[in-house]
Short mmCIF file of C-alpha atoms in Angstrom, two decimals:
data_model
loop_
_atom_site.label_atom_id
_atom_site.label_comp_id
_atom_site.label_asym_id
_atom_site.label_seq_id
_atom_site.Cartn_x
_atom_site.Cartn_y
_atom_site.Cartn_z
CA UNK A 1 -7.57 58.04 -87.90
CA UNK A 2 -5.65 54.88 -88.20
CA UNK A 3 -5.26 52.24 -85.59
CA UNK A 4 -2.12 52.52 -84.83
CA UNK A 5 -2.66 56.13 -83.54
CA UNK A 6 -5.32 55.19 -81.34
CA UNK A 7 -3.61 52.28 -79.58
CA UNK A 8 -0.52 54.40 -79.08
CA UNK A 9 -2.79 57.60 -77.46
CA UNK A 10 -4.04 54.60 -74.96
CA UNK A 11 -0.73 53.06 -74.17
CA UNK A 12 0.41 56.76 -73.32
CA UNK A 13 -2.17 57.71 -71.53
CA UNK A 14 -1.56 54.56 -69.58
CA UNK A 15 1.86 54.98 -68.36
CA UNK A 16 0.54 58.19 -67.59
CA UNK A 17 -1.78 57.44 -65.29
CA UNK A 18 0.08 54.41 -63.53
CA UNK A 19 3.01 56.59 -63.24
CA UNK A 20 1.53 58.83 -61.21
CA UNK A 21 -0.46 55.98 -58.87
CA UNK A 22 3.13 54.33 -58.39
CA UNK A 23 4.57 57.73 -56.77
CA UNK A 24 1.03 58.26 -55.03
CA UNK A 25 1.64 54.42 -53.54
CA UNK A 26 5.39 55.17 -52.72
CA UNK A 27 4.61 58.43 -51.05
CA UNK A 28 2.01 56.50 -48.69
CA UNK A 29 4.25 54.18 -47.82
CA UNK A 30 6.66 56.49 -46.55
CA UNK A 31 4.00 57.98 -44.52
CA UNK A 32 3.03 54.92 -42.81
CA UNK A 33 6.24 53.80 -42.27
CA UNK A 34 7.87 56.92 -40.40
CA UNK A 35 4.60 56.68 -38.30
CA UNK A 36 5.23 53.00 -37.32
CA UNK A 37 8.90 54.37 -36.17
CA UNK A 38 7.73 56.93 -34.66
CA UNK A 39 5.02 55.72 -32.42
CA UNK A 40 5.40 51.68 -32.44
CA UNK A 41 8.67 49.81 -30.60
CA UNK A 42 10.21 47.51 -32.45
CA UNK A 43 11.22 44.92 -29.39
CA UNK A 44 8.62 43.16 -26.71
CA UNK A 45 9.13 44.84 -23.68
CA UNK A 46 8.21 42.31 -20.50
CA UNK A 47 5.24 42.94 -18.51
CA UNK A 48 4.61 43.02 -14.74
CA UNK A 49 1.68 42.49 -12.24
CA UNK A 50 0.82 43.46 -8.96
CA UNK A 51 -1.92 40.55 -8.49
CA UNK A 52 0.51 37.61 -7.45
CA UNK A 53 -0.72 37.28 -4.05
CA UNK A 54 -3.50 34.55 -3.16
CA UNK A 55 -4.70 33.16 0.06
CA UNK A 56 -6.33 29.36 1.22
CA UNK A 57 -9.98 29.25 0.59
CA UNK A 58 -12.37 30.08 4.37
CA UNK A 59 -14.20 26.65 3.79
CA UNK A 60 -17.67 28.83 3.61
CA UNK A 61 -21.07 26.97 3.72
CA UNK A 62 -23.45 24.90 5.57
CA UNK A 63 -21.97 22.04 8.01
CA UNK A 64 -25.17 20.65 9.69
CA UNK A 65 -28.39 19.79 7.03
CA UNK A 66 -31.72 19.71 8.05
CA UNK A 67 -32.94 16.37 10.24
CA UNK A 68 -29.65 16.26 11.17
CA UNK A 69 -28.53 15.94 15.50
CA UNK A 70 -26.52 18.36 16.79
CA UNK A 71 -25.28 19.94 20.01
CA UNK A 72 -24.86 22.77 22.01
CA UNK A 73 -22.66 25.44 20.47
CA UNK A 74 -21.91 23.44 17.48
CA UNK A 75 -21.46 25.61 13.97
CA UNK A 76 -24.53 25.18 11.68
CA UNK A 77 -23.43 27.33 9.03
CA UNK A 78 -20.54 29.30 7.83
CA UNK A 79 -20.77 32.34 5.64
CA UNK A 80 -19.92 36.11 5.07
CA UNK A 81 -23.19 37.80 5.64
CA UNK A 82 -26.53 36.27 6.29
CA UNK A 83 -27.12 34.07 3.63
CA UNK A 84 -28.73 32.16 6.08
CA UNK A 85 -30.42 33.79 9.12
CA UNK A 86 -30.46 32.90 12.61
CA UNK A 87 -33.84 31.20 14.02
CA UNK A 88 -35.15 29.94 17.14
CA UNK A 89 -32.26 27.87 19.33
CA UNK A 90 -29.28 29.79 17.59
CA UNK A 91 -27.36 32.60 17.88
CA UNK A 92 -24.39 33.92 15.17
CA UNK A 93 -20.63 35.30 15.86
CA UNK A 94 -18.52 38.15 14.77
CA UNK A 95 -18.04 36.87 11.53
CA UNK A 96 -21.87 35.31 10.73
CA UNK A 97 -21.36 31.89 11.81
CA UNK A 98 -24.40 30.35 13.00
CA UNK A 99 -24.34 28.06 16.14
CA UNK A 100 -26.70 26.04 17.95
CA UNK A 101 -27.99 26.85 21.35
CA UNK A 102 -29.19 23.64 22.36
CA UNK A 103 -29.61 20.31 22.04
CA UNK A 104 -31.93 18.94 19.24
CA UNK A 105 -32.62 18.76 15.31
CA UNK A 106 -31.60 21.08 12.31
CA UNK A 107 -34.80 22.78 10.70
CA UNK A 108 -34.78 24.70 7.76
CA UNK A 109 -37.55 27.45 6.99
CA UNK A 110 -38.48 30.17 4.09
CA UNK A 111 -40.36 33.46 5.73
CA UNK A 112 -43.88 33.16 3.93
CA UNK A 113 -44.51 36.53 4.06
CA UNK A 114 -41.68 38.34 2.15
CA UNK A 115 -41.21 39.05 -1.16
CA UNK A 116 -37.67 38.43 -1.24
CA UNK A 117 -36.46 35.07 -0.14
CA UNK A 118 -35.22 35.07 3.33
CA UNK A 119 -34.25 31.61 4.92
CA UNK A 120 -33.81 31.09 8.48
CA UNK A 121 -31.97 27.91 10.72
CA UNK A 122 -33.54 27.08 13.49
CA UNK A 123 -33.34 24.00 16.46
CA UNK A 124 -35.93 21.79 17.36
CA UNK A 125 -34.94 20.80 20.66
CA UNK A 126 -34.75 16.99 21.54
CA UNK A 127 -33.00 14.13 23.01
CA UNK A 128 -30.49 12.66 20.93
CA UNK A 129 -29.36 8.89 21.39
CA UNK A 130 -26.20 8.61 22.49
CA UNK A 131 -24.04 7.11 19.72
CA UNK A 132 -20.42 7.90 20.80
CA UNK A 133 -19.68 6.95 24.16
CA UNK A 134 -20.50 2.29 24.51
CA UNK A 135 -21.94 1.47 27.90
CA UNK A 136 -20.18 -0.04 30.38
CA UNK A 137 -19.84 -4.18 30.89
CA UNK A 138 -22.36 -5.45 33.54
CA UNK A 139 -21.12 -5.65 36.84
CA UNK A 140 -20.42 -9.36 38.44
CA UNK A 141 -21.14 -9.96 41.69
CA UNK A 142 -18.07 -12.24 44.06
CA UNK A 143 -19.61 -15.79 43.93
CA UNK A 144 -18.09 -15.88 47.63
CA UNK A 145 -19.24 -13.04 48.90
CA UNK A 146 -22.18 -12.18 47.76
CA UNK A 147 -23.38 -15.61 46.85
CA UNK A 148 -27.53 -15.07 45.91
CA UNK A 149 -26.79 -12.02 44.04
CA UNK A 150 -23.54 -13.67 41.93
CA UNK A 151 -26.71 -16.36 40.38
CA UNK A 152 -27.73 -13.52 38.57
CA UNK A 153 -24.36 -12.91 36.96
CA UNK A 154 -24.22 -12.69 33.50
CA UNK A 155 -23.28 -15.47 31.66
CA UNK A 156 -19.11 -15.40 30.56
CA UNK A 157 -18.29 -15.05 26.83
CA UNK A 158 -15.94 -17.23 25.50
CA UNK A 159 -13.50 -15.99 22.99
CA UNK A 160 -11.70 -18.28 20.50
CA UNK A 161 -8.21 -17.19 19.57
CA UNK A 162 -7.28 -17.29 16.34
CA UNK A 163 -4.32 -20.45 15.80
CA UNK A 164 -1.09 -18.83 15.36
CA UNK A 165 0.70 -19.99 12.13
CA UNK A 166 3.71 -22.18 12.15
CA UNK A 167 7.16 -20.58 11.97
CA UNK A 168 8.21 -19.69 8.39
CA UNK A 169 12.11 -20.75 7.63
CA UNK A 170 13.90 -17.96 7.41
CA UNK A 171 16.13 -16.88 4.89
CA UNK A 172 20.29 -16.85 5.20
CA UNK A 173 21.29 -14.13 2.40
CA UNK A 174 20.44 -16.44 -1.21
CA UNK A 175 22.21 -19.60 0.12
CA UNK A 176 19.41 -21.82 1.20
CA UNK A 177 17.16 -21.79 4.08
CA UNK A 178 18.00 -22.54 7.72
CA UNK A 179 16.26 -25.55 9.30
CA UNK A 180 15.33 -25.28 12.61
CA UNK A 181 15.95 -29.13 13.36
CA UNK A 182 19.01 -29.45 12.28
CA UNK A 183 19.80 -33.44 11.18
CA UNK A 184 23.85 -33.97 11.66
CA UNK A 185 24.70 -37.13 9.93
CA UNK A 186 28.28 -38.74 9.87
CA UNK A 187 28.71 -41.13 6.72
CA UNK A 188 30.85 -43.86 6.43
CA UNK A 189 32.35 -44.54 2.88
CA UNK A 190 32.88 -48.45 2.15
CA UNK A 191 36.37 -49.03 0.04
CA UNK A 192 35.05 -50.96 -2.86
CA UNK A 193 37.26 -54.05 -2.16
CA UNK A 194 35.58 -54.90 0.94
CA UNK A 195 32.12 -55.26 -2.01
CA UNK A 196 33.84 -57.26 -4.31
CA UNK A 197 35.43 -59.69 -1.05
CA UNK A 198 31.78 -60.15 -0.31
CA UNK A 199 30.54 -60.85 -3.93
CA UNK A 200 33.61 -63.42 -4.68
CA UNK A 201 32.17 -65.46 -1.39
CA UNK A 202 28.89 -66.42 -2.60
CA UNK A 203 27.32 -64.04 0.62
CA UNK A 204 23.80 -63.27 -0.37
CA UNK A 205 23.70 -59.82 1.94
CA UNK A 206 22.27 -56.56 0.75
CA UNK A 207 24.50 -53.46 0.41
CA UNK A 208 22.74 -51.98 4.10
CA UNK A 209 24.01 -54.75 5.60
CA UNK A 210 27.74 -55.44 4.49
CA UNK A 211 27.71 -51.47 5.08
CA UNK A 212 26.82 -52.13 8.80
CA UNK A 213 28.87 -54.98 9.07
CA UNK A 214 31.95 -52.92 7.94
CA UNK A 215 31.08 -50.14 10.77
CA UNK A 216 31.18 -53.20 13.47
CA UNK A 217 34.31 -54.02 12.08
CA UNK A 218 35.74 -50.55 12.32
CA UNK A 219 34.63 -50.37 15.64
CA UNK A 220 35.97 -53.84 17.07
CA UNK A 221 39.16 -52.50 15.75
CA UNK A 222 39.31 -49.76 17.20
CA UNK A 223 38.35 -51.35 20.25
CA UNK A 224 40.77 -54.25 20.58
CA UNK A 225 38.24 -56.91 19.23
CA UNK A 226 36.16 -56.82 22.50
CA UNK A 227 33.05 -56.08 20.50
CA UNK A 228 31.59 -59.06 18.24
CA UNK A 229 30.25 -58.40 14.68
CA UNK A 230 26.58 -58.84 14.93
CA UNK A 231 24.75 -60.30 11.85
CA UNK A 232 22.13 -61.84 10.59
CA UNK A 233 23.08 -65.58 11.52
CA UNK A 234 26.04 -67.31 13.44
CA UNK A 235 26.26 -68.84 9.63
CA UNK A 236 27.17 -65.72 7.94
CA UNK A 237 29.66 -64.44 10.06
CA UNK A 238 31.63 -67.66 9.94
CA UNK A 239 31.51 -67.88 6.36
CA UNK A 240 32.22 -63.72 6.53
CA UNK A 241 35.15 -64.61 8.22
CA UNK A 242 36.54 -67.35 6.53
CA UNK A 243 36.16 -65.47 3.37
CA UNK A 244 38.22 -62.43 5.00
CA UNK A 245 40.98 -65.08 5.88
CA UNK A 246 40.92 -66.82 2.54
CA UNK A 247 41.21 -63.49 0.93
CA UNK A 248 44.44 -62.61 2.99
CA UNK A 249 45.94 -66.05 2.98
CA UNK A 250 46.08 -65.33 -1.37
CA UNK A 251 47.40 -61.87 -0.96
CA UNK A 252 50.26 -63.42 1.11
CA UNK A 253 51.21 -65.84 -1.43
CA UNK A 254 51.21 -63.74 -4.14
CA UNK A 255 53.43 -61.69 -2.21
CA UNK A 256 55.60 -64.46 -1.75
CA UNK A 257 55.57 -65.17 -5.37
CA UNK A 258 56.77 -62.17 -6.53
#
């Protein structure tokens, strides 16, 4: 048989056998897929819950540990069934809450003789120290009245008081600060004339006083010459003077002149 014969038998057999796979594969496929549309929907639907309700928590547990004081009917231990059991000195509510029934200490205790662990609360009984309410001041005795008993007065506490700070300056808006001694000051501007008059006459002054000597001038002016011009020596106001009269003298001939 030649080779050609047998490669042709395999090739057919081949298709053959693929063929029919491929229409077994197809078929399935159908199958599966008109299950899907039958059972399976094709969009999300949106869920819903009943459980949306919820409530504070009951603050459950133990309040007073053991060696700690306590008082008469105050809660030891808060729970939902006995946890905890009463002891000696306590007594429980409604709703298993433990209180104490007298004064004293917080003891804690395991019942030796059960199998199961079984704790119980119980109250020594003592004499707590009173920590909450201060004792009053001493009393003081009237020196005048009752004089022998005020010598045994306690002795007064003196208190310092704290020094207050000085005043801060207060703010106006953002335009400065406001003083509160206010300084008014009037100034007096000197004509620059009157400066050179006094340097062209040889007067050795400084510039505080030729400033205060023009004031007195003002002033004597104003007031009909009845006030002198105080200066430093009878000298210097002669020579201020003559310097003043000098000075006018020139401006009237050069008046004339022109």
């Amino acid at each position: 048989v030649s080779t050609q014969s047998t490669w042709g038998f395999v090739i057919k057999k081949s298709n053959q056998m693929f063929g029919t796979f491929s229409k077994l594969l197809q078929q399935r496929v159908v199958q599966i897929q008109s299950v899907y549309q039958k059972t399976f929907a094709t969009k999300m639907q949106a869920g819903s819950t009943n459980k949306t309700k919820d409530s504070p928590g009951k603050r459950l547990g133990v309040k007073k540990f053991g060696g700690e004081e306590v008082f008469p009917d105050e809660i030891l231990i808060r729970q939902r069934g006995f946890k905890w059991h009463p002891g000696k000195n306590t007594y429980h509510g409604k709703d298993h809450t433990i209180h104490s029934k007298v004064e004293g200490v917080v003891h804690f205790e395991k019942d030796p003789w059960r199998r199961r662990k079984k704790f119980y609360v119980n109250v020594i009984p003592t004499e707590n120290p009173n920590r909450y309410v201060k004792p009053p001041p001493p009393y003081c005795y009237h020196p005048e009245l009752y004089p022998e008993r005020a010598a045994m007065n306690p002795e007064p506490i003196i208190h310092e008081l704290p020094k207050s700070k000085p005043p801060r300056n207060r703010l106006i808006g953002y335009k400065g600060v406001k003083n509160e001694q206010a300084q008014f000051r009037q100034t007096v501007t000197v004509p620059g004339h009157y400066l050179n008059k006094a340097e062209e006459g040889g007067l050795e002054l400084t510039r505080n006083e030729i400033v205060s000597n023009y004031v007195n001038q003002l002033e004597a002016k104003y007031l009909r010459n009845e006030v002198t011009v105080p200066g430093r020596t009878l000298a210097d106001q002669l020579s201020l003077r003559n310097a003043e009269e000098s000075s006018q003298a020139s401006q009237a001939n050069r008046r004339q002149v022109n």
